[in-house]
Amino acid sequence: MITVKLSSTFSTLGLALLLGLLPATALAGPGHDHGEAPAAAAGTALPRFAATSDLFELVGVLDGQKIALYLDHAGDNSPVKDARLELDIAGTNVPVTRVAEGEFQATLAAPLAEGVSPVTATVAAGTDSDLLAGEIDLHPAAHTDAAPSGLARRTTLMAGAAAAVLLALAAAWRLRRGRVARMGNTQRVGGAA
């Protein structure tokens, strides 16, 4: 009887391990596949800066020597219409071109040096004008060889499942050993009458 229960336990544990190792898409029926997981963003984020005042917020995104600039009202985050923008980065005047309402672009004459560079912007829109200050912090890109998060999660789940199976097998072995030892003691005591 112990052999049957133990075989059933091993079969159940083996099936659980097998199902844990299968990809989730293998278990999904028609219409339940959620497709491929979105690809993780590769590389590093582009450097950016923010300069704010009580009236305006300016965000700049640096891509090489090109800068995309976004100018909004501080109160409601709406784009500033009919604005004029002057930009100074690290003491150098950078020509700015209006692209759309609240959107501008600029091109640096030379790449920025690594480290922190001050940014000053003068904004004029209608009767409002303001001076905004901020800084851009450039550091060399850090190289990471980390595994993608999906792979790391799957590996962790598989290791956990394997550890659970091993613990269950060890517990079943101890249980079986304990029952065999008790049965041996019962037979010896009962046979001496």
CSV table of C-alpha atoms in Angstrom, one decimal:
chain,number,residue,atom,x,y,z
A,1,MET,CA,0.0,0.0,0.0
A,2,ILE,CA,2.9,2.4,0.8
A,3,THR,CA,4.4,1.6,-2.6
A,4,VAL,CA,1.2,2.6,-4.4
A,5,LYS,CA,0.9,5.9,-2.5
A,6,LEU,CA,4.6,6.6,-3.1
A,7,SER,CA,4.3,5.9,-6.8
A,8,SER,CA,1.3,8.2,-7.0
A,9,THR,CA,3.2,10.9,-5.2
A,10,PHE,CA,6.2,10.6,-7.6
A,11,SER,CA,3.9,10.6,-10.6
A,12,THR,CA,2.2,13.8,-9.4
A,13,LEU,CA,5.4,15.5,-8.6
A,14,GLY,CA,6.9,14.5,-12.0
A,15,LEU,CA,3.8,15.9,-13.8
A,16,ALA,CA,4.0,19.1,-11.9
A,17,LEU,CA,7.6,19.5,-12.8
A,18,LEU,CA,6.9,18.8,-16.4
A,19,LEU,CA,4.1,21.3,-16.6
A,20,GLY,CA,6.2,23.9,-14.9
A,21,LEU,CA,8.9,23.6,-17.6
A,22,LEU,CA,6.5,23.9,-20.5
A,23,PRO,CA,6.1,27.4,-22.0
A,24,ALA,CA,2.8,29.1,-21.1
A,25,THR,CA,1.8,29.2,-24.8
A,26,ALA,CA,1.8,25.4,-25.0
A,27,LEU,CA,-0.9,25.3,-22.4
A,28,ALA,CA,-3.1,28.1,-23.8
A,29,GLY,CA,-6.0,27.1,-26.0
A,30,PRO,CA,-7.2,28.9,-29.2
A,31,GLY,CA,-7.9,32.5,-28.5
A,32,HIS,CA,-6.1,32.4,-25.2
A,33,ASP,CA,-2.6,33.1,-26.5
A,34,HIS,CA,-1.6,36.7,-25.6
A,35,GLY,CA,1.1,36.8,-28.3
A,36,GLU,CA,4.7,37.5,-27.8
A,37,ALA,CA,5.8,39.5,-24.8
A,38,PRO,CA,6.8,43.0,-25.7
A,39,ALA,CA,10.5,43.4,-26.4
A,40,ALA,CA,12.4,45.0,-23.6
A,41,ALA,CA,13.9,48.4,-24.6
A,42,ALA,CA,17.5,47.9,-25.6
A,43,GLY,CA,20.2,50.4,-24.9
A,44,THR,CA,20.2,53.4,-22.6
A,45,ALA,CA,17.7,56.2,-22.4
A,46,LEU,CA,18.6,59.4,-24.1
A,47,PRO,CA,20.0,62.2,-21.9
A,48,ARG,CA,17.5,64.9,-21.0
A,49,PHE,CA,17.1,68.0,-19.0
A,50,ALA,CA,14.3,70.0,-17.5
A,51,ALA,CA,14.1,73.8,-16.8
A,52,THR,CA,11.1,75.2,-15.0
A,53,SER,CA,9.6,78.4,-13.7
A,54,ASP,CA,6.3,79.5,-12.3
A,55,LEU,CA,5.0,80.0,-15.9
A,56,PHE,CA,6.8,77.5,-18.1
A,57,GLU,CA,8.3,74.0,-18.2
A,58,LEU,CA,10.9,73.1,-20.8
A,59,VAL,CA,12.2,69.6,-21.4
A,60,GLY,CA,15.0,68.8,-23.8
A,61,VAL,CA,16.0,65.4,-25.1
A,62,LEU,CA,19.5,65.1,-26.4
A,63,ASP,CA,20.1,62.7,-29.3
A,64,GLY,CA,23.8,63.1,-30.3
A,65,GLN,CA,24.0,66.7,-31.3
A,66,LYS,CA,20.3,67.2,-31.9
A,67,ILE,CA,18.0,68.4,-29.2
A,68,ALA,CA,14.2,68.0,-29.2
A,69,LEU,CA,12.6,70.7,-27.0
A,70,TYR,CA,9.1,70.7,-25.5
A,71,LEU,CA,7.7,73.9,-23.9
A,72,ASP,CA,4.5,73.7,-21.8
A,73,HIS,CA,2.6,76.0,-19.4
A,74,ALA,CA,3.5,75.1,-15.9
A,75,GLY,CA,-0.1,75.3,-14.6
A,76,ASP,CA,-1.9,72.9,-17.0
A,77,ASN,CA,0.9,71.3,-19.1
A,78,SER,CA,-0.5,72.5,-22.3
A,79,PRO,CA,1.9,73.5,-25.2
A,80,VAL,CA,2.9,77.1,-25.3
A,81,LYS,CA,1.5,78.7,-28.5
A,82,ASP,CA,3.4,81.4,-30.4
A,83,ALA,CA,6.4,81.2,-28.2
A,84,ARG,CA,10.0,82.4,-29.0
A,85,LEU,CA,12.7,80.4,-27.4
A,86,GLU,CA,16.4,81.2,-26.9
A,87,LEU,CA,18.7,78.5,-25.6
A,88,ASP,CA,22.2,78.6,-23.9
A,89,ILE,CA,24.0,75.4,-23.0
A,90,ALA,CA,27.3,75.6,-21.2
A,91,GLY,CA,27.8,79.2,-22.2
A,92,THR,CA,27.1,78.6,-25.9
A,93,ASN,CA,24.1,80.1,-27.7
A,94,VAL,CA,22.3,77.3,-29.5
A,95,PRO,CA,20.0,78.2,-32.5
A,96,VAL,CA,16.4,77.0,-32.0
A,97,THR,CA,13.8,76.3,-34.7
A,98,ARG,CA,10.1,76.0,-34.0
A,99,VAL,CA,8.6,72.7,-35.2
A,100,ALA,CA,5.0,72.9,-33.9
A,101,GLU,CA,3.1,74.5,-31.0
A,102,GLY,CA,5.3,74.0,-27.9
A,103,GLU,CA,7.8,71.9,-29.9
A,104,PHE,CA,11.3,73.1,-31.0
A,105,GLN,CA,14.5,71.6,-32.2
A,106,ALA,CA,18.1,72.6,-32.0
A,107,THR,CA,21.5,71.3,-33.2
A,108,LEU,CA,24.7,71.7,-31.2
A,109,ALA,CA,27.8,72.8,-33.1
A,110,ALA,CA,29.8,70.2,-31.2
A,111,PRO,CA,29.0,67.3,-28.8
A,112,LEU,CA,28.6,68.3,-25.2
A,113,ALA,CA,31.5,67.3,-22.8
A,114,GLU,CA,30.8,64.6,-20.2
A,115,GLY,CA,29.6,65.9,-16.9
A,116,VAL,CA,27.1,68.5,-15.8
A,117,SER,CA,26.4,71.5,-18.2
A,118,PRO,CA,24.2,74.4,-17.2
A,119,VAL,CA,21.1,75.1,-19.4
A,120,THR,CA,19.4,78.5,-19.6
A,121,ALA,CA,16.3,79.2,-21.8
A,122,THR,CA,14.6,82.5,-22.4
A,123,VAL,CA,10.9,82.2,-23.2
A,124,ALA,CA,8.7,84.9,-24.7
A,125,ALA,CA,5.0,84.1,-25.3
A,126,GLY,CA,2.5,86.9,-25.8
A,127,THR,CA,2.9,89.2,-22.8
A,128,ASP,CA,4.7,86.6,-20.7
A,129,SER,CA,8.4,86.2,-20.6
A,130,ASP,CA,10.6,84.2,-18.3
A,131,LEU,CA,14.1,82.9,-17.7
A,132,LEU,CA,14.4,79.1,-17.1
A,133,ALA,CA,17.4,77.3,-15.7
A,134,GLY,CA,18.4,73.7,-15.5
A,135,GLU,CA,21.3,71.4,-16.2
A,136,ILE,CA,22.1,68.4,-18.3
A,137,ASP,CA,24.2,65.6,-16.9
A,138,LEU,CA,26.1,63.4,-19.4
A,139,HIS,CA,27.9,60.3,-18.3
A,140,PRO,CA,29.3,57.4,-20.4
A,141,ALA,CA,26.8,54.7,-21.0
A,142,ALA,CA,27.1,51.9,-18.5
A,143,HIS,CA,27.3,48.4,-20.2
A,144,THR,CA,25.2,45.8,-18.6
A,145,ASP,CA,25.2,42.2,-19.5
A,146,ALA,CA,22.1,41.3,-17.5
A,147,ALA,CA,19.8,38.7,-18.8
A,148,PRO,CA,16.4,39.9,-20.1
A,149,SER,CA,13.8,40.1,-17.3
A,150,GLY,CA,11.6,37.4,-18.9
A,151,LEU,CA,14.5,34.9,-19.1
A,152,ALA,CA,15.5,35.7,-15.5
A,153,ARG,CA,11.9,35.3,-14.2
A,154,ARG,CA,11.5,31.9,-16.1
A,155,THR,CA,14.9,30.7,-14.8
A,156,THR,CA,13.9,31.6,-11.2
A,157,LEU,CA,10.5,29.9,-11.6
A,158,MET,CA,12.2,26.7,-12.9
A,159,ALA,CA,14.8,26.7,-10.1
A,160,GLY,CA,11.9,27.1,-7.6
A,161,ALA,CA,9.9,24.3,-9.1
A,162,ALA,CA,13.0,22.0,-9.1
A,163,ALA,CA,13.7,22.9,-5.5
A,164,ALA,CA,10.1,22.1,-4.5
A,165,VAL,CA,10.2,18.8,-6.2
A,166,LEU,CA,13.4,17.9,-4.5
A,167,LEU,CA,12.0,18.9,-1.1
A,168,ALA,CA,8.8,16.8,-1.8
A,169,LEU,CA,10.9,13.8,-2.8
A,170,ALA,CA,13.0,14.1,0.4
A,171,ALA,CA,9.9,14.4,2.5
A,172,ALA,CA,8.3,11.3,0.8
A,173,TRP,CA,11.5,9.3,1.3
A,174,ARG,CA,11.6,10.2,5.0
A,175,LEU,CA,7.9,9.4,5.4
A,176,ARG,CA,8.5,6.0,3.7
A,177,ARG,CA,11.5,5.3,5.8
A,178,GLY,CA,9.6,6.1,9.0
A,179,ARG,CA,6.7,3.8,8.1
A,180,VAL,CA,9.0,0.9,7.2
A,181,ALA,CA,10.8,1.4,10.5
A,182,ARG,CA,7.5,1.4,12.5
A,183,MET,CA,6.3,-1.6,10.6
A,184,GLY,CA,9.5,-3.5,11.5
A,185,ASN,CA,9.1,-2.7,15.2
A,186,THR,CA,5.4,-3.7,15.2
A,187,GLN,CA,6.2,-7.1,13.7
A,188,ARG,CA,8.9,-7.9,16.2
A,189,VAL,CA,6.8,-7.0,19.2
A,190,GLY,CA,3.7,-8.8,18.0
A,191,GLY,CA,5.5,-12.0,17.1
A,192,ALA,CA,6.8,-12.9,20.6
A,193,ALA,CA,3.6,-14.0,22.2
